[in-house]
Amino acid sequence: METVTPETLARAAELIRAGGIVAFPTETVYGLGANALDEEAVRRVFEAKGRPSTSPLIVHVESVEMARGLVRDWPPSAEALARQYWPGPLTLVLEKQPHVPGIVTAGLPTVGLRMPAHPLALSLIRAAGVPIAAPSANRFAKLSPTTARHVRDALGGRVDLILDGGPTEVGIESTVLSLAASPPRLLRPGRVTQTDIEAVIGSIEIAGRIENGDNDGHPSPGLHPKHYSPATPLVLVDGGPLPAGRGVYLYRERHAQAARCVAMPTDAGAYAAVLYETLHREDAAGWDWIAVERPPEGPEWAGVTDRLTRAESKRSGSGDKS
């Protein structure tokens, strides 16, 4: 885990070009990156995470020009959304070019592309000179990392280099929108909301959940029923009784009796920014359970609700980010 200097960045870029894997910060969460055009390097990412081949990776680019070189077509909707939200936490799914390896896309003909809004991430892609495929830098299905320490604790020696860029800003994974579907389909909610997208390109669809037992490639990362989970059992509550035993209660408005109560932000963006850090901290505290007051309805809360719903212990299955 290293603070970044020009020398460290150059070494990280060389590792990427040589087939290594490097953890680096984005504005959403830390990513575990490899050369997106190197099939064996990408395979190392899957092995390090214990990630199933059905979950595709998001390819990070440093420019629209790099993105256009990876897809068959760059429609006006992609141009409009990139102009509005890139760099930023929005992934666009489009038909891929043949030279993008199938392992990156879970064998599907589409690829998810994003330009991250973090100066270190962009500098790494530019220095490496290749697009970087990067899911979240954690073990599959576990809490996503928002600090370099989270990466070190989760992956340790499985990573060639961890670049420490401080805490991430957005705190949850990017919104994923498929422009390969007609009409466009929101596959994973995030900071860029349905309302935001529709203000640019018009009406979109909301994808349903993928059920357990689906062995085909998923159109987006983060779609497994069980995902983003602390080791401590997590439950969502609606103001009713808390579980038996000693636990921590994360609340926005409704206080309840628990061994520890943590006040969470009432603004959706501020809540998302601290969610994983809070869950990492409380997960390490040895509680019997973590109870979370269910977020309110509305597109601005959809990303937070999605992450917490998939993290609930009562759900069955297994899953992961990016």
Coordinates of C-alpha atoms in Angstrom, one line a residue:
M1 CA 0.0 0.0 0.0
E2 CA 1.8 3.1 -1.2
T3 CA 1.3 6.8 -1.3
V4 CA 1.5 7.9 -4.9
T5 CA 4.6 9.6 -6.3
P6 CA 5.4 10.0 -10.0
E7 CA 7.8 7.0 -9.6
T8 CA 5.0 4.9 -8.0
L9 CA 2.6 5.8 -10.8
A10 CA 5.1 4.9 -13.5
R11 CA 5.7 1.5 -11.8
A12 CA 1.9 0.9 -11.6
A13 CA 1.5 1.7 -15.3
E14 CA 4.4 -0.7 -16.1
L15 CA 2.8 -3.4 -14.0
I16 CA -0.5 -3.0 -15.9
R17 CA 1.3 -3.2 -19.3
A18 CA 3.2 -6.3 -18.1
G19 CA 0.0 -8.2 -17.1
G20 CA 0.0 -7.3 -13.4
I21 CA -2.9 -6.2 -11.3
V22 CA -3.0 -2.9 -9.4
A23 CA -5.6 -1.6 -6.9
F24 CA -6.4 2.1 -7.4
P25 CA -8.9 4.6 -6.2
T26 CA -11.9 5.9 -8.3
E27 CA -14.5 8.4 -7.0
T28 CA -16.9 5.5 -6.3
V29 CA -14.8 2.7 -4.7
Y30 CA -11.3 1.2 -5.1
G31 CA -10.9 -0.9 -8.2
L32 CA -8.7 -3.9 -8.9
G33 CA -7.3 -3.1 -12.3
A34 CA -5.7 -5.1 -15.2
N35 CA -5.1 -4.4 -18.9
A36 CA -8.6 -4.9 -20.4
L37 CA -7.1 -6.2 -23.6
D38 CA -4.9 -8.9 -21.9
E39 CA -7.0 -12.0 -21.3
E40 CA -4.5 -13.6 -18.9
A41 CA -4.2 -10.4 -16.8
V42 CA -8.0 -10.2 -16.5
R43 CA -8.1 -13.8 -15.4
R44 CA -5.8 -12.9 -12.5
V45 CA -8.4 -10.3 -11.4
F46 CA -11.1 -13.0 -11.3
E47 CA -8.8 -15.4 -9.4
A48 CA -7.7 -12.7 -6.9
K49 CA -11.4 -11.8 -6.1
G50 CA -12.8 -15.3 -6.3
R51 CA -15.3 -13.8 -8.8
P52 CA -17.5 -16.0 -11.0
S53 CA -17.1 -15.7 -14.8
T54 CA -20.8 -14.7 -15.1
S55 CA -20.1 -11.3 -13.7
P56 CA -18.6 -8.9 -16.2
L57 CA -16.0 -6.2 -15.5
I58 CA -16.3 -2.5 -16.2
V59 CA -13.6 -1.1 -18.5
H60 CA -12.2 2.2 -17.4
V61 CA -11.1 4.7 -20.0
E62 CA -9.4 8.1 -20.0
S63 CA -11.3 9.7 -22.9
V64 CA -14.3 9.3 -25.2
E65 CA -11.8 8.5 -28.0
M66 CA -10.6 5.4 -26.0
A67 CA -14.2 4.4 -25.3
R68 CA -15.1 4.6 -29.0
G69 CA -12.2 2.3 -29.9
L70 CA -13.8 -0.5 -27.8
V71 CA -17.3 -0.4 -29.2
R72 CA -19.0 -1.1 -32.6
D73 CA -21.1 2.0 -32.4
W74 CA -21.1 5.2 -30.4
P75 CA -24.7 6.5 -30.6
P76 CA -25.9 10.0 -30.0
S77 CA -27.3 8.9 -26.6
A78 CA -23.8 7.8 -25.5
E79 CA -22.3 11.1 -26.7
A80 CA -24.9 13.1 -24.8
L81 CA -24.5 11.2 -21.6
A82 CA -20.7 11.2 -21.7
R83 CA -20.7 14.9 -22.3
Q84 CA -23.0 15.4 -19.2
Y85 CA -21.6 12.8 -16.8
W86 CA -18.1 11.8 -17.8
P87 CA -15.8 11.8 -16.0
G88 CA -18.2 10.5 -13.4
P89 CA -20.0 7.5 -11.8
L90 CA -21.9 6.4 -14.9
T91 CA -21.1 3.2 -16.8
L92 CA -22.5 2.8 -20.4
V93 CA -23.1 -0.7 -21.8
L94 CA -22.6 -0.9 -25.6
E95 CA -21.9 -3.5 -28.3
K96 CA -18.2 -4.4 -28.0
Q97 CA -15.5 -4.7 -30.6
P98 CA -14.1 -8.2 -31.2
H99 CA -10.7 -7.4 -29.7
V100 CA -12.3 -6.9 -26.2
P101 CA -11.8 -10.3 -24.6
G102 CA -14.8 -12.3 -23.8
I103 CA -13.6 -12.9 -20.2
V104 CA -14.1 -9.2 -19.6
T105 CA -17.7 -9.2 -20.7
A106 CA -18.9 -12.6 -19.3
G107 CA -19.0 -13.9 -22.8
L108 CA -21.6 -11.3 -23.8
P109 CA -21.4 -9.1 -27.0
T110 CA -21.6 -5.9 -24.8
V111 CA -19.0 -4.1 -22.7
G112 CA -19.5 -1.6 -19.8
L113 CA -17.4 1.6 -20.2
R114 CA -16.7 4.4 -17.7
M115 CA -14.4 7.4 -17.4
P116 CA -13.7 7.7 -13.6
A117 CA -13.7 11.1 -12.0
H118 CA -10.5 10.6 -10.0
P119 CA -7.3 12.2 -11.0
L120 CA -5.2 9.2 -10.0
A121 CA -7.3 6.8 -11.9
L122 CA -7.2 8.9 -15.0
S123 CA -3.4 9.4 -14.6
L124 CA -2.9 5.6 -14.3
I125 CA -4.9 4.8 -17.5
R126 CA -3.1 7.5 -19.4
A127 CA 0.3 6.3 -18.2
A128 CA -0.5 2.7 -18.9
G129 CA -1.8 3.6 -22.4
V130 CA -4.5 0.9 -22.3
P131 CA -8.0 0.6 -21.0
I132 CA -8.2 -0.9 -17.5
A133 CA -10.8 -3.5 -16.6
A134 CA -11.5 -3.1 -12.9
P135 CA -14.1 -4.5 -10.5
S136 CA -14.1 -3.4 -6.9
A137 CA -10.9 -4.4 -5.1
N138 CA -12.4 -6.8 -2.6
R139 CA -13.3 -10.5 -2.3
F140 CA -16.4 -11.4 -4.2
A141 CA -19.7 -10.6 -2.5
K142 CA -18.0 -8.8 0.4
L143 CA -18.1 -5.1 1.3
S144 CA -16.6 -2.8 -1.3
P145 CA -13.5 -0.9 -0.4
T146 CA -13.5 2.9 0.0
T147 CA -9.9 3.2 1.4
A148 CA -6.6 1.5 0.6
R149 CA -6.7 -0.1 4.0
H150 CA -9.9 -1.9 3.1
V151 CA -8.1 -3.3 0.0
R152 CA -5.1 -4.4 2.0
D153 CA -7.3 -6.1 4.6
A154 CA -9.4 -7.9 1.9
L155 CA -6.8 -8.9 -0.7
G156 CA -3.3 -8.5 0.8
G157 CA -0.7 -10.3 -1.3
R158 CA -3.2 -11.1 -4.1
V159 CA -2.4 -7.6 -5.5
D160 CA 0.8 -6.5 -7.1
L161 CA 0.5 -2.9 -6.0
I162 CA -2.1 -0.8 -4.0
L163 CA -2.2 2.9 -4.8
D164 CA -3.4 4.9 -1.8
G165 CA -5.4 7.9 -3.0
G166 CA -7.3 8.5 0.3
P167 CA -11.0 7.8 0.9
T168 CA -13.3 7.7 -2.1
E169 CA -15.9 10.4 -2.5
V170 CA -19.1 8.8 -3.9
G171 CA -18.9 5.7 -1.8
I172 CA -21.0 3.3 -3.8
E173 CA -20.5 1.7 -7.3
S174 CA -21.4 3.4 -10.5
T175 CA -24.8 3.6 -12.1
V176 CA -24.9 1.1 -15.1
L177 CA -27.0 1.9 -18.1
S178 CA -27.4 -0.3 -21.1
L179 CA -27.6 1.6 -24.4
A180 CA -27.5 -1.8 -26.2
A181 CA -31.2 -2.3 -25.1
S182 CA -34.1 -0.4 -26.7
P183 CA -35.3 1.5 -24.9
P184 CA -32.1 2.0 -22.7
R185 CA -32.2 -0.1 -19.5
L186 CA -31.0 0.9 -16.1
L187 CA -29.1 -2.2 -14.9
R188 CA -27.7 -0.9 -11.6
P189 CA -28.7 2.3 -9.8
G190 CA -26.1 4.7 -8.3
R191 CA -25.3 8.3 -7.9
V192 CA -26.5 9.2 -11.4
T193 CA -30.2 8.6 -11.0
Q194 CA -33.0 7.6 -13.4
T195 CA -34.2 11.2 -13.3
D196 CA -30.7 12.5 -14.2
I197 CA -30.5 10.1 -17.2
E198 CA -34.0 10.7 -18.5
A199 CA -33.3 14.5 -18.4
V200 CA -30.6 13.9 -21.1
I201 CA -32.0 11.0 -23.3
G202 CA -35.7 10.6 -22.4
S203 CA -37.5 7.6 -21.0
I204 CA -35.6 4.5 -19.9
E205 CA -36.5 1.1 -18.4
I206 CA -35.6 -0.4 -15.0
A207 CA -34.2 -3.9 -15.2
G208 CA -35.6 -6.6 -12.9
R209 CA -33.6 -8.7 -10.6
I210 CA -31.6 -11.8 -11.7
E211 CA -32.7 -14.8 -9.7
N212 CA -30.4 -17.4 -8.2
G213 CA -29.5 -20.3 -10.5
D214 CA -28.9 -18.0 -13.5
N215 CA -25.6 -19.4 -15.0
D216 CA -25.5 -17.1 -18.0
G217 CA -23.4 -13.9 -18.2
H218 CA -25.0 -11.0 -16.4
P219 CA -25.4 -7.7 -18.4
S220 CA -23.8 -5.7 -15.5
P221 CA -21.7 -6.4 -12.4
G222 CA -23.4 -6.2 -9.1
L223 CA -26.6 -8.1 -10.1
H224 CA -26.2 -11.2 -8.0
P225 CA -28.9 -11.5 -5.3
K226 CA -26.3 -11.6 -2.5
H227 CA -23.7 -8.9 -2.6
Y228 CA -21.9 -6.0 -0.8
S229 CA -22.1 -8.1 2.4
P230 CA -20.4 -7.6 5.8
A231 CA -19.5 -10.8 7.7
T232 CA -21.8 -9.7 10.5
P233 CA -25.5 -10.4 9.6
L234 CA -27.2 -7.3 8.3
V235 CA -31.0 -6.7 8.4
L236 CA -33.1 -3.9 7.1
V237 CA -35.8 -2.7 9.6
D238 CA -38.9 -0.5 9.2
G239 CA -39.2 0.7 12.8
G240 CA -40.1 -2.6 14.3
P241 CA -38.2 -4.6 16.9
L242 CA -34.5 -5.2 16.5
P243 CA -33.0 -8.7 16.5
A244 CA -32.1 -10.4 19.7
G245 CA -28.6 -10.1 21.0
R246 CA -26.1 -7.2 20.9
G247 CA -25.9 -5.1 17.8
V248 CA -25.6 -1.8 16.2
Y249 CA -28.4 0.2 14.6
L250 CA -27.8 2.6 11.7
Y251 CA -30.6 5.1 11.6
R252 CA -31.6 8.3 9.7
E253 CA -34.8 9.4 11.6
R254 CA -36.2 6.6 13.8
H255 CA -34.1 6.0 16.9
A256 CA -34.3 2.6 18.6
Q257 CA -32.8 0.8 21.5
A258 CA -29.5 -1.0 20.7
A259 CA -26.1 -1.5 22.2
R260 CA -24.9 1.1 19.8
C261 CA -26.8 3.6 17.6
V262 CA -25.2 5.4 14.7
A263 CA -26.9 8.5 13.1
M264 CA -26.6 8.3 9.3
P265 CA -27.0 11.3 7.0
T266 CA -30.5 12.2 5.8
D267 CA -29.1 13.3 2.3
A268 CA -28.8 10.3 -0.1
G269 CA -25.5 11.4 -1.5
A270 CA -23.9 12.0 1.9
Y271 CA -25.4 8.6 3.1
A272 CA -23.8 6.7 0.2
A273 CA -20.5 8.4 0.8
V274 CA -20.1 7.0 4.3
L275 CA -22.1 3.7 4.0
Y276 CA -19.3 1.2 3.3
E277 CA -16.9 2.9 5.6
T278 CA -19.5 2.7 8.4
L279 CA -20.3 -1.0 7.6
H280 CA -16.5 -1.9 7.6
R281 CA -16.1 -0.2 11.0
E282 CA -19.1 -1.9 12.6
D283 CA -18.4 -5.2 11.0
A284 CA -15.0 -5.3 12.8
A285 CA -16.6 -4.5 16.1
G286 CA -17.9 -8.0 16.8
W287 CA -21.6 -7.3 17.0
D288 CA -24.2 -10.1 16.7
W289 CA -26.0 -8.1 14.0
I290 CA -26.1 -4.8 12.1
A291 CA -29.6 -3.3 11.7
V292 CA -30.2 -0.5 9.2
E293 CA -33.3 1.7 9.0
R294 CA -34.7 1.1 5.5
P295 CA -34.0 4.1 3.2
P296 CA -36.9 6.1 1.8
E297 CA -38.3 5.7 -1.6
G298 CA -37.2 7.8 -4.6
P299 CA -34.6 7.6 -7.4
E300 CA -32.0 9.4 -5.4
W301 CA -32.0 6.6 -2.8
A302 CA -32.2 3.7 -5.3
G303 CA -28.5 3.0 -5.3
V304 CA -28.3 2.9 -1.5
T305 CA -31.4 0.7 -1.3
D306 CA -30.0 -1.7 -3.9
R307 CA -26.8 -2.2 -2.0
L308 CA -28.4 -2.7 1.4
T309 CA -31.1 -5.0 0.0
R310 CA -28.5 -7.2 -1.6
A311 CA -26.4 -7.2 1.6
E312 CA -29.3 -8.5 3.8
S313 CA -28.4 -11.7 5.4
K314 CA -31.9 -13.2 4.8
R315 CA -31.2 -13.3 1.1
S316 CA -29.6 -16.4 -0.4
G317 CA -26.9 -16.6 -3.1
S318 CA -23.5 -14.9 -3.7
G319 CA -22.3 -11.8 -5.5
D320 CA -19.8 -8.7 -6.0
K321 CA -18.8 -4.6 -7.8
S322 CA -17.4 -2.5 -9.6

